[in-house]
Coordinates of C-alpha atoms and ligand atoms in Angstrom, one line a residue:
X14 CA 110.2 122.4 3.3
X15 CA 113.1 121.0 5.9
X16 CA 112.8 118.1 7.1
X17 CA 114.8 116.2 9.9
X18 CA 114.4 112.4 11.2
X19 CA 116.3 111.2 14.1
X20 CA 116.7 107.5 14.0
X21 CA 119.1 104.9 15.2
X22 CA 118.7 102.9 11.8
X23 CA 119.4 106.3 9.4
X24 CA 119.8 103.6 6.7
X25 CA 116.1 102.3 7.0
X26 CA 115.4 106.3 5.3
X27 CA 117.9 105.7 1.9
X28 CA 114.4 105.8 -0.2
X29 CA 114.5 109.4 0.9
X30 CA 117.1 110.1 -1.8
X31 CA 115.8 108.1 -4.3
X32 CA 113.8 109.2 -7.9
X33 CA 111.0 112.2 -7.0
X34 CA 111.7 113.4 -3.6
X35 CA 115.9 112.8 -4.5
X36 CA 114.9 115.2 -7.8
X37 CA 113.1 118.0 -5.2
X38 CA 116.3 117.8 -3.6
X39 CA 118.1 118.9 -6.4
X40 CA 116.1 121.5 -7.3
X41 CA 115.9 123.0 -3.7
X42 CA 112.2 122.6 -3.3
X43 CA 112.7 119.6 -0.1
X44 CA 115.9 119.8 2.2
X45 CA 116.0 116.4 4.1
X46 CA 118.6 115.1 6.4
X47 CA 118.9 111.9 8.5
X48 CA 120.5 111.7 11.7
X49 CA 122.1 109.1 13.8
X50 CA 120.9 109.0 17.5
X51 CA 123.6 107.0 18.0
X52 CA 125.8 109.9 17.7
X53 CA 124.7 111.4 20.9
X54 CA 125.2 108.2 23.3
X55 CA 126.7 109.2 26.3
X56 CA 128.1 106.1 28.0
X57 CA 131.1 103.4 27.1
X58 CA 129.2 100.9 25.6
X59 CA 127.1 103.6 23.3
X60 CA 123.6 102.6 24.7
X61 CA 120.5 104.5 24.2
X62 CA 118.2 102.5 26.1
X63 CA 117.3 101.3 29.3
X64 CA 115.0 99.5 31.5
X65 CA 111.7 100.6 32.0
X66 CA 110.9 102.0 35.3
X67 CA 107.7 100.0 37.0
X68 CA 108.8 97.0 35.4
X69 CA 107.8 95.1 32.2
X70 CA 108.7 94.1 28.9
X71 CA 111.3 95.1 27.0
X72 CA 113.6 98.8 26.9
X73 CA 112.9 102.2 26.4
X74 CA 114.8 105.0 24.8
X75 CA 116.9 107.3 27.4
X76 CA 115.2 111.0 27.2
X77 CA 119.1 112.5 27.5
X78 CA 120.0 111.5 24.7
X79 CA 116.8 112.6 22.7
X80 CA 117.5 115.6 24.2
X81 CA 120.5 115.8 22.7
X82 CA 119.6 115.2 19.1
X83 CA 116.1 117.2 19.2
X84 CA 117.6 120.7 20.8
X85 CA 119.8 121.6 17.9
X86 CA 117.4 120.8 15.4
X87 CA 114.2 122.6 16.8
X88 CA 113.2 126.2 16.5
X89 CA 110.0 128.6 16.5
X90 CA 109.3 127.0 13.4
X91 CA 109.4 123.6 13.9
X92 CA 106.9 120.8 14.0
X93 CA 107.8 117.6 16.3
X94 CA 106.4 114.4 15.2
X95 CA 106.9 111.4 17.8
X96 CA 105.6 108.3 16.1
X97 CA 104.1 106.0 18.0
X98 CA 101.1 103.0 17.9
X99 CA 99.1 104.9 20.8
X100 CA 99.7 108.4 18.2
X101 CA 96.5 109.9 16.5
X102 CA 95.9 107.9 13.2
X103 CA 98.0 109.7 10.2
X104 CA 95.4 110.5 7.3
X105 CA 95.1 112.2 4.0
X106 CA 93.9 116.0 5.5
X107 CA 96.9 115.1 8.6
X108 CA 99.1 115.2 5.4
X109 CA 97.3 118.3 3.6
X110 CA 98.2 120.2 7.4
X111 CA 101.7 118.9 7.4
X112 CA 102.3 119.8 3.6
X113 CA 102.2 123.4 4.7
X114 CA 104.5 123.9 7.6
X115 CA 108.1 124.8 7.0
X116 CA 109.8 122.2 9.0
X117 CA 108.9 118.9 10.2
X118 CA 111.1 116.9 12.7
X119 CA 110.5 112.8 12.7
X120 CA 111.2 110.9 16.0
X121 CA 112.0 107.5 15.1
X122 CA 112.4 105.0 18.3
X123 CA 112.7 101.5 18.4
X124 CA 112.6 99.4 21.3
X125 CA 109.3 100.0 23.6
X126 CA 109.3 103.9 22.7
X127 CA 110.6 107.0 24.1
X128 CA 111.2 108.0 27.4
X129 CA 107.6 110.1 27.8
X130 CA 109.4 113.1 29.5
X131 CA 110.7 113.9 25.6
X132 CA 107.0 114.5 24.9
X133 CA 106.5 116.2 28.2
X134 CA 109.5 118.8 27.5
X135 CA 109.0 120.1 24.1
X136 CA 105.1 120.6 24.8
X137 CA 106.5 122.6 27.8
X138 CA 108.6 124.5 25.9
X139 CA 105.8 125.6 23.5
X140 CA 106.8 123.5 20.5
X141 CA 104.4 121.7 18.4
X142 CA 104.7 118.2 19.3
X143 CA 102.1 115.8 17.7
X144 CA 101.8 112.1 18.8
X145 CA 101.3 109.9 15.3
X146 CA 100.6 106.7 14.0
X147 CA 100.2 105.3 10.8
X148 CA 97.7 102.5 11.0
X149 CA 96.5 100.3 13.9
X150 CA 99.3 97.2 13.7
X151 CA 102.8 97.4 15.2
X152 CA 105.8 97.9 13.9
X153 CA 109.4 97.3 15.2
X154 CA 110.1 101.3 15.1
X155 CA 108.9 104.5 13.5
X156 CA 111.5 104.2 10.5
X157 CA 108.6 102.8 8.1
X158 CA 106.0 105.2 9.3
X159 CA 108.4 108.1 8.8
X160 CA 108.6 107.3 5.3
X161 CA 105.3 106.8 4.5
X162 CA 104.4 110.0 6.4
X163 CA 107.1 112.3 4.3
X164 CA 105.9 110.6 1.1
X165 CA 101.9 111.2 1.4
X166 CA 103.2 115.3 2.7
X167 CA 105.7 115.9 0.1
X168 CA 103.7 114.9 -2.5
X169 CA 101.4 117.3 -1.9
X170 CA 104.3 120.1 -2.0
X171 CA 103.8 122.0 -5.8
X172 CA 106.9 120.8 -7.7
X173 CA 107.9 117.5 -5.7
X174 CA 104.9 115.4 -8.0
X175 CA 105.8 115.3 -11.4
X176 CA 102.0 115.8 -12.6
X177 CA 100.2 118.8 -10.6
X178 CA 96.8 118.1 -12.9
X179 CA 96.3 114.7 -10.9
X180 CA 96.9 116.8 -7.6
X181 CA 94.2 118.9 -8.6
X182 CA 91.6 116.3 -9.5
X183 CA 92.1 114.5 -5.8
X184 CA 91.5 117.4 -4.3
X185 CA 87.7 117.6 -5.7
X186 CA 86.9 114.2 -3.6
X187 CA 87.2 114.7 0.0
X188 CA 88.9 111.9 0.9
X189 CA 91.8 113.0 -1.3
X190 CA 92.4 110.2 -3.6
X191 CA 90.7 108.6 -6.7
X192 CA 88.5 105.9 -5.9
X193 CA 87.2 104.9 -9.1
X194 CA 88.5 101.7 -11.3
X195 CA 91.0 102.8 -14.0
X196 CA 91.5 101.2 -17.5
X197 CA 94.2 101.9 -20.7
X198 CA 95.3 100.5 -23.6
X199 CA 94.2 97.9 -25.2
X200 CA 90.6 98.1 -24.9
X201 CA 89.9 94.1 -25.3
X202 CA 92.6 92.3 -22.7
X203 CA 91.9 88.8 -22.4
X204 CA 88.2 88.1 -22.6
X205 CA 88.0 91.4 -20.6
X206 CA 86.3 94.8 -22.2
X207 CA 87.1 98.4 -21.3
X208 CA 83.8 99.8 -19.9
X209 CA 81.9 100.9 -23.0
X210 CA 81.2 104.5 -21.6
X211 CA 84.9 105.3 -21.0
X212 CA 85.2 105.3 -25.1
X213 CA 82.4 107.1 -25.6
X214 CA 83.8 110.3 -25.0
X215 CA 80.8 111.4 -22.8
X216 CA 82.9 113.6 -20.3
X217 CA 79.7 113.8 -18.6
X218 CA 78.7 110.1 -18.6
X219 CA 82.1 109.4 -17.2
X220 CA 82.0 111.6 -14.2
X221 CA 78.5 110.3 -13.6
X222 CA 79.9 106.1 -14.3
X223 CA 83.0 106.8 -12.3
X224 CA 80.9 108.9 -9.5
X225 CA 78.9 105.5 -9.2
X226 CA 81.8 103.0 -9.5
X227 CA 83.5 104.9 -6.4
X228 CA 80.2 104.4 -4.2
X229 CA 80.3 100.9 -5.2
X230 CA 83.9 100.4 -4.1
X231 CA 83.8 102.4 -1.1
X232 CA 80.2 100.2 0.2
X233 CA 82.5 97.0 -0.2
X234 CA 85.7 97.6 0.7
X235 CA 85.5 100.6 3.7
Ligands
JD2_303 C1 107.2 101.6 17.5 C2 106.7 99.2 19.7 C3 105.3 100.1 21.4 C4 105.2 97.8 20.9 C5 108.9 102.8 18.4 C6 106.1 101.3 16.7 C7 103.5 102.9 14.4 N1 101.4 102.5 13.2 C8 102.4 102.1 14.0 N2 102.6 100.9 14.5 N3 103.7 100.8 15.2 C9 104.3 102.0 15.2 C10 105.5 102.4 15.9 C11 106.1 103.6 15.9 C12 107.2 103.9 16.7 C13 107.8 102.9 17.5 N4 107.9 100.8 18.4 C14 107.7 99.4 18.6 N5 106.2 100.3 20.4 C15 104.8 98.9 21.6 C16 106.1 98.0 19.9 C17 108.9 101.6 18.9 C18 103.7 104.3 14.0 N6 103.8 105.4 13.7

């Protein structure tokens, strides 16, 4: 998988080259680059902003020079993400989709957004543009949701998690992670016991104890 962010902070995405997804890089499996909107500012003073028309608060990003970043980065085969707070809520089967498309483009902005006219283009043009969000709070950009976003897809690639087995076993709960409590070594900590029916080597017990302990913990906390 390729994948491209556009930001004016490219130093917010370092993580990107760090431990798993730096190692799937190595080995070919995840191409990622980061690029500087900056870079395409037109005028004297390098802005990329301006303010909005109508009135109100604050700046948003100038559609030129998205323009200019985006075009040389999409093709047929492209997916545009544009993150923003008003974007449909990022989930676990949003990432299963994205996991198998070839390339993903992030649009990062800061500021009050993007000029809307990006959007407006690239739908025109007949590219896949998705509106995203990661959670209903604000941030100050789409830096942080970026990463999150390429770190619950790219896990899901074969070869980017080190342990495919634990892949396999979310993928039998339809919410696509494990919900039930987990325990290890020792099996007194404290004045606290291990669960006696997760020594008892009752595979079937267990599924049935853990089945339970998930219901419990999704009534309480969801
Ligand atoms: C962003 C901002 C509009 C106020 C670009 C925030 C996001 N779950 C999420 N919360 N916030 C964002 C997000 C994404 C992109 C931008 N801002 C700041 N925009 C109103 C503040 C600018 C996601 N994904």
């Amino acid at each position: 998988m390729k994948i491209d962010v556009v930001t004016i902070f490219p130093e917010y995405l370092a993580p990107l080259q760090l431990s798993l997804l730096g190692k799937a890089q190595d080995q070919g499996i995840l191409d990622i680059n980061v690029h500087d909107l900056r870079s395409k500012a037109i005028d004297n003073h390098h802005a990329v902003d301006d303010t909005p028309y109508g009135g109100g608060a604050g700046m948003v990003m100038l559609p030129e020079i998205w323009g200019q970043a985006l075009d040389p980065l999409m093709n047929q085969d492209s997916d545009l993400i544009i993150l923003t707070p008003a974007g449909k809520r990022f989930d676990q089967s949003m990432a299963a989709k994205f996991s198998q498309v070839s390339h993903l483009v992030f649009a990062c902005g800061r500021y009050e957004g993007i000029d809307d006219r990006v959007r407006m283009h690239y739908e025109e043009n007949n590219y896949r543009v998705h509106e995203v969000s990661i959670g209903d709070y604000v941030l100050g950009g789409g830096e942080v949701a970026a990463l999150v976003m390429i770190e619950a897809i790219t896990r899901l690639i074969p070869g980017v998690l080190g342990n495919p087995q634990s892949l396999e076993q979310e993928s039998h709960n339809d919410e696509g992670y494990l919900e039930y409590p987990n325990f290890t070594k020792p099996a007194q900590w404290r004045d606290l016991q291990v669960p006696e029916v997760l020594l008892s080597g009752n595979h079937k017990e267990i599924e049935k104890w853990r089945a339970e302990q998930a219901a419990e913990r999704a009534k309480k906390n969801r």
